[in-house]
XYZ file of C-alpha atoms in Angstrom:
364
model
C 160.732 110.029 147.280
C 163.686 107.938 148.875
C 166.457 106.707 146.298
C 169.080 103.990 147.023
C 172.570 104.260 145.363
C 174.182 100.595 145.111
C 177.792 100.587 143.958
C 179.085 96.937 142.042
C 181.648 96.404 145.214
C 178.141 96.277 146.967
C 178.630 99.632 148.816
C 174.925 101.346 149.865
C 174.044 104.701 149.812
C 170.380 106.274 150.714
C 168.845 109.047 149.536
C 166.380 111.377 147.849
C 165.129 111.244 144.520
C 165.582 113.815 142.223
C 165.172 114.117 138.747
C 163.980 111.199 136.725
C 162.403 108.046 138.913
C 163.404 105.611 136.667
C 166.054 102.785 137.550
C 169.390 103.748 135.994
C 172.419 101.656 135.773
C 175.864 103.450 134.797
C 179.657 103.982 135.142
C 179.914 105.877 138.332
C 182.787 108.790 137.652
C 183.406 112.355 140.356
C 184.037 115.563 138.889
C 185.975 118.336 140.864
C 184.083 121.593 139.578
C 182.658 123.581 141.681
C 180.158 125.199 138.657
C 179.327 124.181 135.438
C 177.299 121.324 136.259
C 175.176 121.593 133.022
C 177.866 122.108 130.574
C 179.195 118.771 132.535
C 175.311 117.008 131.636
C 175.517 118.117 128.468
C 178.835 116.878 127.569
C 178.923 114.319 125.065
C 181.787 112.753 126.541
C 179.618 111.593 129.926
C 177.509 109.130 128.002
C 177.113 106.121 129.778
C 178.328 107.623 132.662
C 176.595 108.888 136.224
C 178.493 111.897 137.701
C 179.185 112.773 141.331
C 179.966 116.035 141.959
C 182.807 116.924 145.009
C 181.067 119.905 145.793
C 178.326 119.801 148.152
C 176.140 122.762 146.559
C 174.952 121.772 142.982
C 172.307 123.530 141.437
C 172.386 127.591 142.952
C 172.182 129.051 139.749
C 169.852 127.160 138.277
C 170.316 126.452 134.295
C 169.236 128.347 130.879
C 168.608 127.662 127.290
C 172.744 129.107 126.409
C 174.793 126.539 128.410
C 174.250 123.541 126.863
C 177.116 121.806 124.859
C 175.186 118.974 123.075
C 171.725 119.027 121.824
C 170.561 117.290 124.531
C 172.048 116.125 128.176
C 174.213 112.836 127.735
C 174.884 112.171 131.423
C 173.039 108.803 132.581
C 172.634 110.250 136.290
C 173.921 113.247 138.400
C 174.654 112.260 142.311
C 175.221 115.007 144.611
C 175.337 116.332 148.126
C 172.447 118.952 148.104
C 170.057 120.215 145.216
C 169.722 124.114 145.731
C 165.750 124.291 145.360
C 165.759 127.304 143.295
C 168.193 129.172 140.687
C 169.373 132.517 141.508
C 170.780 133.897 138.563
C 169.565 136.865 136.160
C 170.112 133.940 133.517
C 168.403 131.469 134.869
C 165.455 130.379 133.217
C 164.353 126.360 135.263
C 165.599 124.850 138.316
C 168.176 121.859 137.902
C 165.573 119.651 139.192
C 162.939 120.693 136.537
C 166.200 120.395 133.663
C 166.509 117.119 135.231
C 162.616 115.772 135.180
C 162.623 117.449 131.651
C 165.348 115.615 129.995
C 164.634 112.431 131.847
C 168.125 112.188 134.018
C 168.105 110.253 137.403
C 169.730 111.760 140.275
C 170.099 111.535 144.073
C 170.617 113.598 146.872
C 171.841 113.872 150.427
C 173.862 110.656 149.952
C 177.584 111.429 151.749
C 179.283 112.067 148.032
C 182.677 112.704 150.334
C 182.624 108.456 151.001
C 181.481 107.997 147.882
C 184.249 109.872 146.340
C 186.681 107.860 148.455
C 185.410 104.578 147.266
C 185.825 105.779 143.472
C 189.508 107.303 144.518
C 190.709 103.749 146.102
C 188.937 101.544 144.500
C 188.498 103.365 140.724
C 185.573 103.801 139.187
C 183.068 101.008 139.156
C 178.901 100.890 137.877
C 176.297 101.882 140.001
C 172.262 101.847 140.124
C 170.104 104.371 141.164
C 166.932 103.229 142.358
C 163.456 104.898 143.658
C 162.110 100.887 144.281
C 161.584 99.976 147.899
C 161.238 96.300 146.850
C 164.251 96.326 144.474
C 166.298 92.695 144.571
C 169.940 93.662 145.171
C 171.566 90.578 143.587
C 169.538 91.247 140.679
C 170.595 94.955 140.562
C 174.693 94.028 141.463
C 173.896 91.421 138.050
C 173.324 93.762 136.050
C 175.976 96.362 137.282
C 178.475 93.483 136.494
C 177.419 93.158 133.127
C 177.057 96.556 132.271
C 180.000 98.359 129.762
C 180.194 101.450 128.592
C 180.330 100.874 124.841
C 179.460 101.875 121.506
C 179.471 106.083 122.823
C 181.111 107.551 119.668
C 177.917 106.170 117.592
C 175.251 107.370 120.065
C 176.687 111.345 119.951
C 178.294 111.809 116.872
C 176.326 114.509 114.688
C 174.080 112.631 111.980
C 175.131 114.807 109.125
C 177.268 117.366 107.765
C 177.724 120.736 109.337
C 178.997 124.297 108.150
C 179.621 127.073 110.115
C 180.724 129.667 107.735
C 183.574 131.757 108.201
C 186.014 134.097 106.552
C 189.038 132.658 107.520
C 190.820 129.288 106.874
C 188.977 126.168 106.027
C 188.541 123.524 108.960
C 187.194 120.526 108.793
C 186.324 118.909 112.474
C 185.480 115.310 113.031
C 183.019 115.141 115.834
C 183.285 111.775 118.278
C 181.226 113.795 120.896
C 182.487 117.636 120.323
C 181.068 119.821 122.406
C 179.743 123.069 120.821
C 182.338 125.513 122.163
C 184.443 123.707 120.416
C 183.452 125.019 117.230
C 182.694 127.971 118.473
C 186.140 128.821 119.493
C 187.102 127.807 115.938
C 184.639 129.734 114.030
C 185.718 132.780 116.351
C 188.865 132.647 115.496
C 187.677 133.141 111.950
C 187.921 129.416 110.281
C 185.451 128.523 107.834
C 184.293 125.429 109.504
C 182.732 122.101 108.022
C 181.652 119.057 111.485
C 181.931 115.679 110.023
C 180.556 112.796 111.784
C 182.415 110.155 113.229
C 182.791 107.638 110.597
C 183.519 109.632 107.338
C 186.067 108.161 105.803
C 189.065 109.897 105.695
C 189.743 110.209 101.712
C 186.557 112.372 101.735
C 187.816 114.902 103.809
C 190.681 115.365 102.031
C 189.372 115.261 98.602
C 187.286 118.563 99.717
C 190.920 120.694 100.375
C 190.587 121.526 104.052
C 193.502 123.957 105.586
C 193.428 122.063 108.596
C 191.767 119.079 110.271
C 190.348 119.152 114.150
C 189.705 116.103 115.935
C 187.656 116.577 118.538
C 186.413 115.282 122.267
C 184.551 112.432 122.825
C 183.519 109.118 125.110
C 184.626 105.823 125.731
C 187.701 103.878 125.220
C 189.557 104.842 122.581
C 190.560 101.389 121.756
C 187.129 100.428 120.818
C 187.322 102.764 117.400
C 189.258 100.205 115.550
C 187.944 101.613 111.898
C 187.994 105.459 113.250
C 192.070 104.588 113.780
C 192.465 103.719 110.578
C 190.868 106.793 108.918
C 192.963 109.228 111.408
C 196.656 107.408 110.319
C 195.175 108.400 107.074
C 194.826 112.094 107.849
C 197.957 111.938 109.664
C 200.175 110.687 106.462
C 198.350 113.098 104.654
C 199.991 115.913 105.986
C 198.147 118.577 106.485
C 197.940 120.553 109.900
C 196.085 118.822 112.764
C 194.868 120.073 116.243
C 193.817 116.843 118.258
C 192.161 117.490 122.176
C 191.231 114.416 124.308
C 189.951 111.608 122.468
C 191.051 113.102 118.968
C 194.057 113.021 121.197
C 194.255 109.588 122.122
C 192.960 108.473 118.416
C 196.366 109.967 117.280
C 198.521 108.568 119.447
C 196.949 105.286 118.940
C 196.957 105.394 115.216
C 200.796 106.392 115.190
C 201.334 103.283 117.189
C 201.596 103.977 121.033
C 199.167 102.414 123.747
C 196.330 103.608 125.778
C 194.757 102.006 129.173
C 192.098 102.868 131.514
C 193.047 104.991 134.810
C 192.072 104.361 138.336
C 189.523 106.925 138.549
C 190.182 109.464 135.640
C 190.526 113.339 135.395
C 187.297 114.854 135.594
C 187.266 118.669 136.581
C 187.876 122.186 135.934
C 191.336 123.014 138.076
C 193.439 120.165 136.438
C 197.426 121.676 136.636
C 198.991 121.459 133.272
C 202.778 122.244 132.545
C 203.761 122.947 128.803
C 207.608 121.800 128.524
C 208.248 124.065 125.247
C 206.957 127.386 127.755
C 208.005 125.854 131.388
C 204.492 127.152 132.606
C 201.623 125.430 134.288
C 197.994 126.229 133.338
C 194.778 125.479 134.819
C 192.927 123.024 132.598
C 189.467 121.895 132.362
C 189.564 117.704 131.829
C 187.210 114.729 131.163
C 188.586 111.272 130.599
C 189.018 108.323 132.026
C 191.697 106.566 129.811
C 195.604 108.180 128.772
C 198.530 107.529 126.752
C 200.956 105.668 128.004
C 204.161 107.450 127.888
C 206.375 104.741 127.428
C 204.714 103.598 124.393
C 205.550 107.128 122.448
C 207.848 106.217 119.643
C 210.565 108.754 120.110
C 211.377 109.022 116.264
C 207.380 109.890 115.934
C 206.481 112.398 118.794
C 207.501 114.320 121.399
C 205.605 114.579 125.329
C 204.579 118.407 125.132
C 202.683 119.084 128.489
C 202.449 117.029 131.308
C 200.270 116.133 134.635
C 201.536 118.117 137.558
C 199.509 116.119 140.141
C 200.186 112.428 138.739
C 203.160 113.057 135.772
C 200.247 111.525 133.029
C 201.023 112.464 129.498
C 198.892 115.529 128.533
C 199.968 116.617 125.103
C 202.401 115.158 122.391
C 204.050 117.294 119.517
C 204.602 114.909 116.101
C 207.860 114.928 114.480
C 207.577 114.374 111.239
C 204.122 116.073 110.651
C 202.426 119.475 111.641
C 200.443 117.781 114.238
C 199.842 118.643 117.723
C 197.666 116.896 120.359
C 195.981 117.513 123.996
C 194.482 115.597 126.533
C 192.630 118.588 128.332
C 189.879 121.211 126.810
C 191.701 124.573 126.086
C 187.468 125.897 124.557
C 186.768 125.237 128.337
C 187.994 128.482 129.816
C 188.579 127.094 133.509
C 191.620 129.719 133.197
C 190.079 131.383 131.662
C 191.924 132.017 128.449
C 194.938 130.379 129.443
C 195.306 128.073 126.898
C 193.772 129.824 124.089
C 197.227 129.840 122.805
C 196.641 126.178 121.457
C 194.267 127.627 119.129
C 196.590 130.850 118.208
C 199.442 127.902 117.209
C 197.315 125.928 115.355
C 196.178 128.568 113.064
C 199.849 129.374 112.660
C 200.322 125.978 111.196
C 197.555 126.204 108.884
C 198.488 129.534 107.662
C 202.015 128.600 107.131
C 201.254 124.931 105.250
C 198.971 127.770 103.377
C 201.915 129.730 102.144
C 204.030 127.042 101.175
C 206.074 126.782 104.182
C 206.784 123.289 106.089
C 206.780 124.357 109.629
C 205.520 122.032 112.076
C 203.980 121.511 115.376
């Protein structure tokens, strides 16, 4: 079946259907990986979004029941250059067309994703429809593009309840704004005893349950829109007590603590994102999914220090907080693109906690 990509700015791009038929309007974003395409779907931090993906060859290895990183896929659309029509893979269990049909996700293929990418890179990121209808009204389709916003993510993929993973080590309390599940993985291998809260607990009830240590974890959207979830993280910051922020959690912090965020041109979406950490004068390979960053300038000096910057564009990737044992990043160290490089983010963290443990007040 033929399937027409229209961009807001108007642009057209025809294809083939795959996936889902159904008309899908979205936030059109491009991710560099060259794998991982379903931890990417799955990734609660894609919601409201439809991904292109730079490489031409999506779908080779097909996907499993293991990869996931959400309960579900939370990608509104996957565009790409070619579908591979069958997984080769001892682990692969469906084709990404069938996980596609299956979980209700439009896509297209054999649209020139090299343009498309061009448009997204000079122009920034902009909505999109995907459409299978011949007789589809284009002004009708470009309205609703216009009004479309991606808004109100945090809600839609928080957990619903309270989570334990148990564990022998130090107690951990995550809040989840869109976590994916290696997240707490990585924690709960490291040995922390580990409790997911969703989004919206308030912050007193956290700390009236005597956590070692608080994560804040991943999520969608702009940060700016989580006016009450601000509030409850300047609580756990003047609290005290060690805190390990990535992406949004991240952003949250900085925003809470009084700098400024805004929304890039076209974002960091990828797995070979160059890193440097200032405190180790090295670069890592980092594995990255946003589309809005702190603004340097607006980092109180007195509050926090920049810890690791963007080697491609100089954009603020990690702050280290003065006054408290808190630590931030913008990329995903539980993503291996290294593929343990920074698992050292983790090995610090646990520091703190073990030291605010014993008494001692050494920071971030």
């Amino acid at each position: 079946m033929n399937a027409t990509l229209i961009l807001e700015n108007g642009a057209i791009f025809e294809g083939e259907s795959i996936g889902s038929t159904e008309d899908v309007v979205c936030e059109m974003v491009f991710n560099t990986s060259m794998v991982g395409y379903q931890e990417i779907l799955t990734d609660p931090s894609y919601a409201g979004q439809g991904v292109v993906m730079t490489y031409p060859l999506i779908g080779n290895y097909g996907t499993n029941d293991e990869d996931d990183e959400s309960v579900h896929p939370w990608a509104d659309a996957l565009i790409i250059r070619h579908l591979a029509p069958r997984g080769s893979n001892f682990r692969c269990t469906s084709t990404l067309n069938d996980y596609l049909i299956r979980h209700g996700i439009t896509g297209i293929q054999d649209i020139d994703t090299r343009a498309l990418t061009r448009i997204l890179r000079i122009q920034g990121v902009m909505n999109g429809v995907i459409t299978c209808r011949e007789d589809y009204d284009r002004e009708e389709l470009i309205e609703r593009m216009h009004a479309y916003r991606v808004s109100g993510t945090v809600e839609r993929v928080t957990c619903p309840k309270v989570q334990h993973m148990a564990g022998s080590g130090p107690r951990i309390a995550m809040y989840d704004f869109g976590a994916k599940r290696n997240m707490a993985k990585r924690l709960v291998e490291c040995g922390c005893d580990l409790t997911i809260y969703p989004a919206h607990t308030p912050a007193d009830e956290v700390l009236a349950a005597g956590y070692d240590g608080i994560m804040l974890s991943n999520g969608p959207g702009d940060p700016a829109d989580c006016v009450e979830i601000i509030a409850e993280v300047r609580k756990l910051y003047e609290s005290g007590l060690p805190i390990f922020a990535v992406c949004l959690g991240h952003q949250l912090m900085a925003l809470a603590t009084g700098a400024k965020s805004h929304k890039m041109a076209f974002g960091h979406r990828g797995a070979n994102h160059p890193v440097k950490d200032l405190r180790r004068g090295r670069c890592y390979i980092t594995s990255q999914n946003h589309g809005y960053v702190i603004e340097k300038e607006s980092i109180d000096p007195a509050v926090a220090e920049i810890s690791h910057i963007n080697v491609n564009d100089g954009s603020l990737e990690g702050l280290r907080y003065l006054q408290r044992p808190v630590f931030t990043v913008q990329f995903h160290p539980e993503a291996s693109p290294g593929p343990v490089d920074t698992d050292y983010l983790f090995g610090e963290f646990l520091d703190v906690v073990r030291a605010a443990k014993e008494g001692g007040t050494r920071h971030a």
